Short mmCIF file of C-alpha atoms in Angstrom, two decimals:
data_model
loop_
_atom_site.label_atom_id
_atom_site.label_comp_id
_atom_site.label_asym_id
_atom_site.label_seq_id
_atom_site.Cartn_x
_atom_site.Cartn_y
_atom_site.Cartn_z
CA MET A 1 -2.08 -119.18 46.36
CA ALA A 2 -5.04 -121.04 44.85
CA LYS A 3 -8.29 -120.97 46.77
CA THR A 4 -9.69 -124.29 47.90
CA ILE A 5 -13.12 -125.13 46.52
CA PRO A 6 -15.43 -127.23 48.72
CA ILE A 7 -15.98 -129.79 46.00
CA PHE A 8 -12.25 -130.56 46.05
CA ALA A 9 -12.78 -132.39 49.31
CA ALA A 10 -14.50 -135.24 47.50
CA ALA A 11 -12.32 -138.28 47.01
CA ALA A 12 -11.23 -138.87 43.44
CA LYS A 13 -12.55 -142.00 41.79
CA PRO A 14 -9.87 -144.41 40.65
CA ALA A 15 -9.03 -144.18 36.96
CA SER A 16 -10.45 -147.64 36.41
CA ALA A 17 -13.87 -146.77 37.88
CA ALA A 18 -16.79 -147.10 35.47
CA LEU A 19 -18.26 -143.89 34.16
CA GLU A 20 -21.79 -143.01 35.15
CA PHE A 21 -23.39 -139.93 33.65
CA ARG A 22 -26.40 -139.04 35.74
CA GLN A 23 -27.56 -136.23 33.48
CA SER A 24 -27.45 -135.97 29.70
CA PRO A 25 -25.77 -132.79 28.41
CA PRO A 26 -27.74 -130.40 26.20
CA LEU A 27 -27.95 -131.64 22.60
CA SER A 28 -27.27 -129.69 19.40
CA LEU A 29 -27.60 -130.68 15.75
CA TYR A 30 -24.88 -129.77 13.25
CA VAL A 31 -25.62 -130.03 9.51
CA HIS A 32 -22.64 -129.92 7.13
CA VAL A 33 -23.01 -128.72 3.54
CA PRO A 34 -19.67 -129.47 1.84
CA TRP A 35 -19.77 -127.36 -1.35
CA CYS A 36 -18.36 -123.92 -2.10
CA VAL A 37 -18.29 -121.89 -5.29
CA GLN A 38 -14.50 -121.78 -4.88
CA LYS A 39 -12.14 -123.25 -2.28
CA CYS A 40 -10.45 -120.50 -0.27
CA PRO A 41 -6.65 -120.87 -0.01
CA TYR A 42 -6.64 -120.65 3.81
CA CYS A 43 -9.55 -123.06 4.44
CA ASP A 44 -8.93 -126.50 5.98
CA PHE A 45 -12.61 -127.37 6.45
CA ASN A 46 -14.23 -130.23 4.56
CA SER A 47 -15.28 -128.16 1.56
CA HIS A 48 -15.25 -128.99 -2.14
CA GLN A 49 -15.59 -126.76 -5.18
CA ALA A 50 -19.06 -127.21 -6.62
CA GLU A 51 -19.78 -128.05 -10.20
CA GLU A 52 -22.35 -125.95 -12.05
CA THR A 53 -25.09 -127.48 -9.89
CA ILE A 54 -24.97 -129.38 -6.64
CA PRO A 55 -27.01 -132.59 -6.10
CA GLU A 56 -29.45 -130.82 -3.79
CA ARG A 57 -32.28 -133.35 -3.97
CA GLN A 58 -29.99 -136.29 -3.24
CA TYR A 59 -28.25 -134.44 -0.43
CA VAL A 60 -31.46 -133.45 1.32
CA ASP A 61 -32.63 -137.08 1.14
CA ALA A 62 -29.28 -138.26 2.53
CA LEU A 63 -29.37 -135.79 5.43
CA ILE A 64 -32.84 -136.94 6.43
CA ALA A 65 -31.81 -140.59 6.17
CA ASP A 66 -28.70 -139.81 8.21
CA LEU A 67 -30.78 -138.27 10.98
CA GLN A 68 -33.21 -141.20 10.96
CA SER A 69 -30.35 -143.66 11.43
CA ALA A 70 -29.09 -141.73 14.46
CA LEU A 71 -32.42 -141.38 16.25
CA PRO A 72 -31.91 -144.37 18.60
CA LEU A 73 -28.90 -142.55 20.11
CA ILE A 74 -30.87 -139.39 20.93
CA TRP A 75 -34.35 -140.68 21.85
CA GLY A 76 -36.12 -138.42 24.30
CA ARG A 77 -33.50 -135.68 24.18
CA PRO A 78 -34.60 -132.23 22.97
CA VAL A 79 -32.46 -130.59 20.29
CA GLN A 80 -31.78 -127.07 21.51
CA THR A 81 -29.80 -125.60 18.61
CA VAL A 82 -29.24 -126.31 14.92
CA PHE A 83 -26.28 -125.05 12.89
CA PHE A 84 -25.96 -125.32 9.10
CA GLY A 85 -22.21 -125.08 8.45
CA GLY A 86 -19.88 -125.72 5.57
CA GLY A 87 -18.77 -125.23 2.97
CA THR A 88 -21.43 -122.80 1.97
CA PRO A 89 -24.88 -123.84 3.22
CA SER A 90 -26.43 -120.85 1.45
CA LEU A 91 -25.83 -122.70 -1.83
CA LEU A 92 -28.89 -124.76 -0.87
CA SER A 93 -32.25 -123.30 -1.85
CA ALA A 94 -34.61 -121.84 0.72
CA ALA A 95 -37.01 -124.67 -0.17
CA ALA A 96 -34.36 -127.26 0.73
CA ILE A 97 -33.66 -125.57 4.08
CA ASP A 98 -37.39 -125.43 4.75
CA GLU A 99 -37.75 -129.17 4.03
CA LEU A 100 -34.84 -130.02 6.29
CA ILE A 101 -36.06 -127.95 9.23
CA ALA A 102 -39.52 -129.50 8.85
CA ALA A 103 -37.91 -132.96 8.92
CA PHE A 104 -35.92 -132.06 12.04
CA ARG A 105 -39.13 -131.00 13.78
CA ALA A 106 -40.94 -134.18 12.72
CA LEU A 107 -38.17 -136.67 13.53
CA ALA A 108 -36.28 -135.17 16.46
CA MET A 109 -37.44 -133.29 19.52
CA LEU A 110 -36.50 -129.89 18.09
CA SER A 111 -37.29 -127.26 20.68
CA PRO A 112 -39.87 -124.69 19.50
CA GLU A 113 -37.46 -121.98 20.68
CA ALA A 114 -34.37 -123.56 19.09
CA GLU A 115 -31.66 -121.28 17.77
CA ILE A 116 -31.25 -122.20 14.07
CA THR A 117 -28.15 -120.72 12.45
CA LEU A 118 -27.16 -120.82 8.79
CA GLU A 119 -23.76 -119.79 7.43
CA ALA A 120 -23.86 -117.72 4.25
CA ASN A 121 -21.43 -116.02 1.92
CA PRO A 122 -22.08 -112.38 1.03
CA GLY A 123 -22.34 -112.90 -2.73
CA THR A 124 -25.32 -111.23 -4.38
CA VAL A 125 -27.10 -114.52 -5.18
CA GLU A 126 -26.92 -115.76 -1.60
CA ALA A 127 -27.97 -112.39 -0.19
CA GLY A 128 -31.12 -112.52 -2.31
CA LYS A 129 -32.12 -115.71 -0.47
CA PHE A 130 -32.11 -114.22 3.02
CA ALA A 131 -35.86 -113.61 3.14
CA GLY A 132 -36.46 -117.21 2.05
CA PHE A 133 -34.14 -118.62 4.70
CA ARG A 134 -35.89 -116.56 7.38
CA ALA A 135 -39.30 -117.79 6.23
CA ALA A 136 -38.00 -121.38 6.32
CA GLY A 137 -37.27 -121.10 10.04
CA VAL A 138 -33.65 -119.93 10.18
CA ASN A 139 -33.52 -117.34 12.97
CA ARG A 140 -29.80 -116.57 13.02
CA LEU A 141 -27.45 -115.86 10.09
CA SER A 142 -23.65 -116.03 10.13
CA LEU A 143 -21.95 -114.11 7.30
CA GLY A 144 -18.41 -114.93 6.18
CA ILE A 145 -17.32 -111.33 5.55
CA GLN A 146 -13.61 -111.72 6.48
CA SER A 147 -12.84 -108.13 5.39
CA PHE A 148 -14.50 -105.04 3.93
CA ASP A 149 -11.37 -104.21 1.91
CA ASP A 150 -11.26 -105.24 -1.76
CA GLY A 151 -7.51 -105.78 -1.76
CA HIS A 152 -7.56 -108.01 1.30
CA LEU A 153 -10.55 -109.98 0.00
CA GLN A 154 -8.66 -110.61 -3.23
CA ALA A 155 -5.57 -111.74 -1.27
CA LEU A 156 -7.80 -114.20 0.63
CA GLY A 157 -9.24 -115.63 -2.58
CA ARG A 158 -12.78 -114.55 -1.70
CA ILE A 159 -15.32 -114.36 -4.54
CA HIS A 160 -17.13 -111.31 -3.14
CA GLY A 161 -16.02 -107.70 -2.98
CA ALA A 162 -16.37 -104.98 -0.36
CA ALA A 163 -19.61 -103.62 -1.84
CA GLU A 164 -21.23 -107.06 -1.75
CA ALA A 165 -20.04 -107.58 1.83
CA LYS A 166 -21.63 -104.30 2.94
CA ARG A 167 -24.87 -105.05 1.10
CA ALA A 168 -25.08 -108.54 2.63
CA ALA A 169 -24.48 -107.16 6.14
CA GLN A 170 -27.25 -104.62 5.60
CA LEU A 171 -29.67 -107.30 4.36
CA ALA A 172 -28.78 -109.58 7.28
CA GLY A 173 -29.85 -106.84 9.68
CA GLU A 174 -33.09 -106.29 7.77
CA HIS A 175 -34.13 -109.97 7.80
CA PHE A 176 -32.60 -111.35 11.02
CA GLU A 177 -32.76 -110.05 14.56
CA ARG A 178 -29.74 -112.23 15.38
CA PHE A 179 -26.78 -112.34 13.00
CA ASN A 180 -23.02 -112.71 13.11
CA LEU A 181 -20.27 -111.18 10.99
CA ASP A 182 -17.05 -113.19 10.62
CA LEU A 183 -13.90 -111.05 10.34
CA MET A 184 -10.23 -111.93 10.08
CA TYR A 185 -7.13 -109.92 10.97
CA GLY A 186 -3.42 -110.43 10.38
CA LEU A 187 -4.11 -110.51 6.64
CA PRO A 188 -1.38 -110.22 3.96
CA GLY A 189 -0.19 -106.60 3.90
CA GLN A 190 -2.71 -105.48 6.52
CA SER A 191 -1.91 -102.58 8.86
CA LEU A 192 -3.31 -101.96 12.33
CA GLU A 193 -5.38 -99.08 10.96
CA GLN A 194 -6.87 -101.29 8.25
CA ALA A 195 -7.78 -104.00 10.75
CA LEU A 196 -9.60 -101.43 12.90
CA ALA A 197 -11.29 -99.97 9.80
CA ASP A 198 -12.86 -103.40 9.17
CA ILE A 199 -14.13 -103.43 12.76
CA ASP A 200 -15.58 -99.93 12.43
CA THR A 201 -17.34 -100.86 9.19
CA ALA A 202 -18.78 -103.95 10.83
CA LEU A 203 -20.00 -101.92 13.80
CA SER A 204 -21.86 -99.57 11.46
CA PHE A 205 -24.30 -102.44 10.82
CA ALA A 206 -24.86 -103.03 14.58
CA PRO A 207 -24.34 -106.80 14.45
CA PRO A 208 -25.45 -108.59 17.62
CA HIS A 209 -22.42 -110.88 17.30
CA LEU A 210 -18.92 -110.68 15.81
CA SER A 211 -16.28 -113.36 15.32
CA CYS A 212 -12.77 -111.92 14.98
CA TYR A 213 -9.88 -114.30 14.52
CA GLN A 214 -6.34 -114.17 13.24
CA LEU A 215 -5.47 -115.69 9.87
CA THR A 216 -3.30 -118.77 10.42
CA MET A 217 -1.57 -121.09 7.99
CA GLU A 218 -3.34 -124.44 8.33
CA PRO A 219 -1.76 -127.66 7.00
CA ASN A 220 -3.01 -129.05 3.70
CA THR A 221 -4.15 -125.68 2.37
CA ARG A 222 -2.90 -123.67 -0.58
CA PHE A 223 -1.56 -121.00 1.79
CA ALA A 224 0.46 -123.68 3.62
CA ALA A 225 2.09 -124.71 0.31
CA PHE A 226 2.50 -121.13 -0.95
CA PRO A 227 2.44 -118.92 2.15
CA PRO A 228 1.78 -115.21 1.69
CA GLN A 229 3.70 -112.57 3.61
CA LEU A 230 1.78 -111.99 6.84
CA PRO A 231 2.22 -109.21 9.42
CA GLU A 232 4.77 -109.81 12.16
CA ALA A 233 3.58 -111.55 15.33
CA ASP A 234 3.93 -108.37 17.43
CA LEU A 235 1.76 -106.44 14.98
CA CYS A 236 -0.88 -109.20 15.07
CA ALA A 237 -0.85 -109.04 18.87
CA ASP A 238 -1.35 -105.27 18.65
CA MET A 239 -4.27 -105.85 16.29
CA GLN A 240 -5.86 -108.29 18.70
CA GLU A 241 -5.53 -105.92 21.67
CA ALA A 242 -6.83 -102.95 19.67
CA ILE A 243 -9.81 -104.93 18.33
CA GLU A 244 -10.72 -106.15 21.82
CA ALA A 245 -10.52 -102.59 23.17
CA ARG A 246 -12.58 -101.13 20.32
CA LEU A 247 -15.32 -103.73 20.73
CA ALA A 248 -15.36 -103.41 24.52
CA THR A 249 -15.90 -99.65 24.11
CA ALA A 250 -18.78 -100.44 21.74
CA GLY A 251 -20.43 -102.62 24.41
CA TYR A 252 -19.49 -106.08 23.13
CA LEU A 253 -18.57 -108.87 25.55
CA ASN A 254 -15.50 -110.92 24.58
CA TYR A 255 -17.16 -114.03 25.97
CA GLU A 256 -14.96 -116.53 24.11
CA THR A 257 -11.46 -116.40 22.63
CA SER A 258 -12.59 -115.07 19.23
CA ALA A 259 -16.27 -114.29 19.87
CA PHE A 260 -17.84 -110.96 20.80
CA ALA A 261 -21.51 -110.34 21.50
CA GLN A 262 -23.92 -107.74 22.69
CA PRO A 263 -25.42 -108.70 26.07
CA GLU A 264 -27.63 -111.81 25.81
CA ARG A 265 -26.68 -112.31 22.13
CA GLN A 266 -24.07 -115.06 22.48
CA CYS A 267 -24.20 -117.96 20.02
CA LEU A 268 -26.05 -120.69 21.92
CA HIS A 269 -24.87 -123.44 19.57
CA ASN A 270 -21.20 -122.64 20.10
CA LEU A 271 -21.74 -122.17 23.84
CA ASN A 272 -22.95 -125.77 23.94
CA TYR A 273 -19.66 -126.89 22.35
CA TRP A 274 -17.62 -124.88 24.84
CA HIS A 275 -19.63 -126.24 27.76
CA PHE A 276 -18.77 -129.72 26.45
CA GLY A 277 -22.37 -130.46 25.55
CA ASP A 278 -23.41 -133.11 23.03
CA TYR A 279 -23.86 -132.66 19.31
CA LEU A 280 -25.09 -134.89 16.53
CA GLY A 281 -23.40 -134.09 13.23
CA ILE A 282 -25.00 -135.09 9.94
CA GLY A 283 -23.68 -134.45 6.45
CA ALA A 284 -20.40 -135.16 4.67
CA GLY A 285 -17.53 -135.33 7.15
CA ALA A 286 -19.66 -134.18 10.08
CA HIS A 287 -18.51 -135.13 13.59
CA SER A 288 -20.64 -136.12 16.58
CA LYS A 289 -20.00 -136.31 20.31
CA LEU A 290 -22.74 -138.19 22.15
CA THR A 291 -22.91 -139.06 25.85
CA LEU A 292 -24.59 -142.34 26.72
CA HIS A 293 -25.15 -143.71 30.22
CA ASP A 294 -21.64 -145.11 30.67
CA ARG A 295 -19.58 -143.86 27.74
CA VAL A 296 -18.98 -141.02 25.29
CA LEU A 297 -19.05 -141.79 21.58
CA ARG A 298 -17.40 -139.91 18.74
CA GLN A 299 -18.55 -140.40 15.16
CA MET A 300 -17.51 -139.15 11.75
CA ARG A 301 -19.59 -139.36 8.58
CA TRP A 302 -18.07 -140.17 5.19
CA LYS A 303 -15.96 -137.18 4.25
CA HIS A 304 -16.17 -136.94 0.47
CA PRO A 305 -19.61 -135.83 -0.76
CA LYS A 306 -19.88 -138.67 -3.30
CA ALA A 307 -18.93 -141.33 -0.72
CA TYR A 308 -21.32 -139.77 1.79
CA LEU A 309 -24.22 -139.84 -0.65
CA GLU A 310 -23.59 -143.42 -1.78
CA ASN A 311 -23.09 -144.86 1.70
CA THR A 312 -25.76 -142.89 3.51
CA LEU A 313 -28.47 -143.63 0.97
CA ALA A 314 -27.43 -147.28 1.31
CA GLY A 315 -27.91 -147.10 5.10
CA ARG A 316 -24.23 -146.71 6.10
CA PRO A 317 -23.65 -143.05 7.08
CA LEU A 318 -20.78 -143.67 9.53
CA GLN A 319 -17.19 -143.84 8.36
CA GLU A 320 -15.75 -143.98 11.88
CA GLU A 321 -17.04 -144.49 15.42
CA SER A 322 -15.02 -144.72 18.62
CA GLN A 323 -15.39 -144.46 22.37
CA VAL A 324 -13.64 -141.58 24.11
CA ALA A 325 -11.19 -142.85 26.72
CA ALA A 326 -12.37 -141.91 30.19
CA ALA A 327 -8.93 -140.57 31.08
CA SER A 328 -9.06 -138.03 28.25
CA LEU A 329 -12.41 -136.51 29.21
CA PRO A 330 -11.03 -134.00 31.78
CA PHE A 331 -8.62 -132.47 29.25
CA GLU A 332 -11.23 -132.42 26.49
CA PHE A 333 -13.64 -130.65 28.81
CA LEU A 334 -11.04 -128.04 29.78
CA MET A 335 -9.90 -127.54 26.19
CA ASN A 336 -13.42 -126.27 25.48
CA ALA A 337 -14.51 -124.65 28.75
CA LEU A 338 -11.35 -122.60 29.26
CA ARG A 339 -11.98 -120.80 25.96
CA LEU A 340 -14.80 -119.00 27.76
CA SER A 341 -14.03 -115.76 29.58
CA ASP A 342 -16.39 -116.80 32.38
CA GLY A 343 -14.93 -120.29 32.54
CA PHE A 344 -17.15 -122.91 34.15
CA ALA A 345 -18.95 -123.78 37.36
CA PRO A 346 -17.07 -126.47 39.35
CA SER A 347 -20.12 -128.74 39.33
CA LEU A 348 -20.16 -128.77 35.51
CA PHE A 349 -16.83 -130.60 35.38
CA GLU A 350 -18.25 -133.69 37.09
CA LEU A 351 -21.50 -133.55 35.11
CA ARG A 352 -19.61 -133.66 31.81
CA THR A 353 -16.73 -136.00 32.71
CA ALA A 354 -18.16 -138.23 35.49
CA ARG A 355 -14.98 -137.39 37.43
CA PRO A 356 -14.74 -135.34 40.65
CA LEU A 357 -12.97 -132.02 40.34
CA ALA A 358 -10.37 -133.33 42.79
CA THR A 359 -9.00 -135.29 39.81
CA ILE A 360 -7.34 -132.13 38.52
CA LEU A 361 -6.75 -130.30 41.82
CA PRO A 362 -2.91 -130.19 41.56
CA GLN A 363 -3.06 -128.80 38.02
CA LEU A 364 -5.68 -126.21 38.97
CA GLN A 365 -3.62 -124.99 41.90
CA ALA A 366 -0.41 -124.87 39.85
CA ALA A 367 -2.11 -122.88 37.05
CA ALA A 368 -3.55 -120.46 39.62
CA ALA A 369 -0.12 -120.01 41.21
CA GLU A 370 1.26 -119.08 37.78
CA GLY A 371 -1.41 -116.44 37.34
CA LEU A 372 -3.09 -118.34 34.50
CA LEU A 373 -6.31 -119.23 36.32
CA ASP A 374 -8.78 -117.55 38.66
CA ILE A 375 -10.42 -119.96 41.11
CA GLY A 376 -13.50 -119.24 43.19
CA PRO A 377 -16.25 -121.32 44.82
CA GLN A 378 -18.71 -120.61 42.00
CA ARG A 379 -16.46 -120.21 38.97
CA ILE A 380 -13.14 -121.38 37.53
CA ALA A 381 -11.97 -119.14 34.71
CA PRO A 382 -8.83 -118.20 32.81
CA SER A 383 -7.19 -115.00 34.03
CA ALA A 384 -6.37 -112.23 31.57
CA ARG A 385 -2.92 -113.81 31.24
CA GLY A 386 -4.42 -117.27 30.85
CA ARG A 387 -6.64 -116.06 28.03
CA ARG A 388 -3.68 -114.52 26.24
CA PHE A 389 -1.61 -117.70 26.66
CA LEU A 390 -4.39 -120.27 26.43
CA ASN A 391 -2.20 -123.01 24.98
CA VAL A 392 0.22 -122.65 27.89
CA LEU A 393 -2.69 -122.92 30.33
CA LEU A 394 -4.08 -126.02 28.63
CA GLU A 395 -0.69 -127.73 28.64
CA ARG A 396 -0.90 -127.81 32.43
CA PHE A 397 -3.73 -130.35 32.16
CA LEU A 398 -2.43 -132.69 29.46
CA ASP A 399 -1.51 -135.37 31.97
CA ALA A 400 -4.23 -134.72 34.52
CA GLU A 401 -5.01 -138.40 34.97
CA PRO A 402 -3.13 -141.58 34.03
CA ALA A 403 -4.57 -143.65 31.22
CA THR A 404 -6.67 -146.60 32.22
#
């Protein structure tokens, strides 16, 4: 039987009531760099194979112009985290990253203690830049390792080998106090023992953070058109359970569905996403979610790099902008917050959605009765079963409130 939370006693506002956000969520800045040396066959991100050189000077100018155009939407709000994603942001020079971070400090209220993450590939050229990125102000590195096995890296279409991956992980630890290693499991031909061998190799570098996620066939990718033979679902589930157990023994907290961290080493940028905070996205195809006094805006920049450069430098960075329907905010909040092992404080729901928690009381109680949710006065969190069947849990909230 679900426990009753005191806040539930508040009367739900009618669906037609105007939103009123009394407190702005924390704000992050996402910077998208859309080029890669080679497009990976499993990747559905907005990435494009680079020519011999990328238009770095033009792109840096466009990113700064993009930020300038968005400043009226974020006046007075400190930027708490920055994330350079891609694509392969490490294709940019250290000088370009330095110029961009300096511009962010000059134009936006970038916190002096901001977490600044840059994604990098473990190729030798990129690894040689690590010292330059650190000097530029990047204080957290995220390495796309995927595997330490040459055969599996080749099956994934990666341009680096196992030796380069190990060297890059070693250099990351030498130059960055905070770094993440991305690993995948459920790879073509992979055994349980091989999946755990990747974890053990990663642990040998003592990374503060690990991302471990199962390879999936995403639409509009080469793997979707020409799917490789993947391990059976039961074997993938065994891999997931074994990885979680191995990392728990090593002292890592599985604080989010696919994220593991040493204590106090969680990724602050991603935590802001999962707490349904705000983010301004600049760069080709970048998305934004921005909370204003009475509405929530979503934006998307021009997706193709050429279109982004032409339109942004002409003063038109936005390809799309829309207002999020008030009725969809509860589900969007839960879709993020329930990825966290610790869930969320009941008061955060109203802060982020401008709706009382009573709005979703029947769904909360039903999910708790099914053993998918743990409810307490200070915390609402997915149970162990709810974490394993997260999609089933989220389905309980799809129709939490009628459309206005």
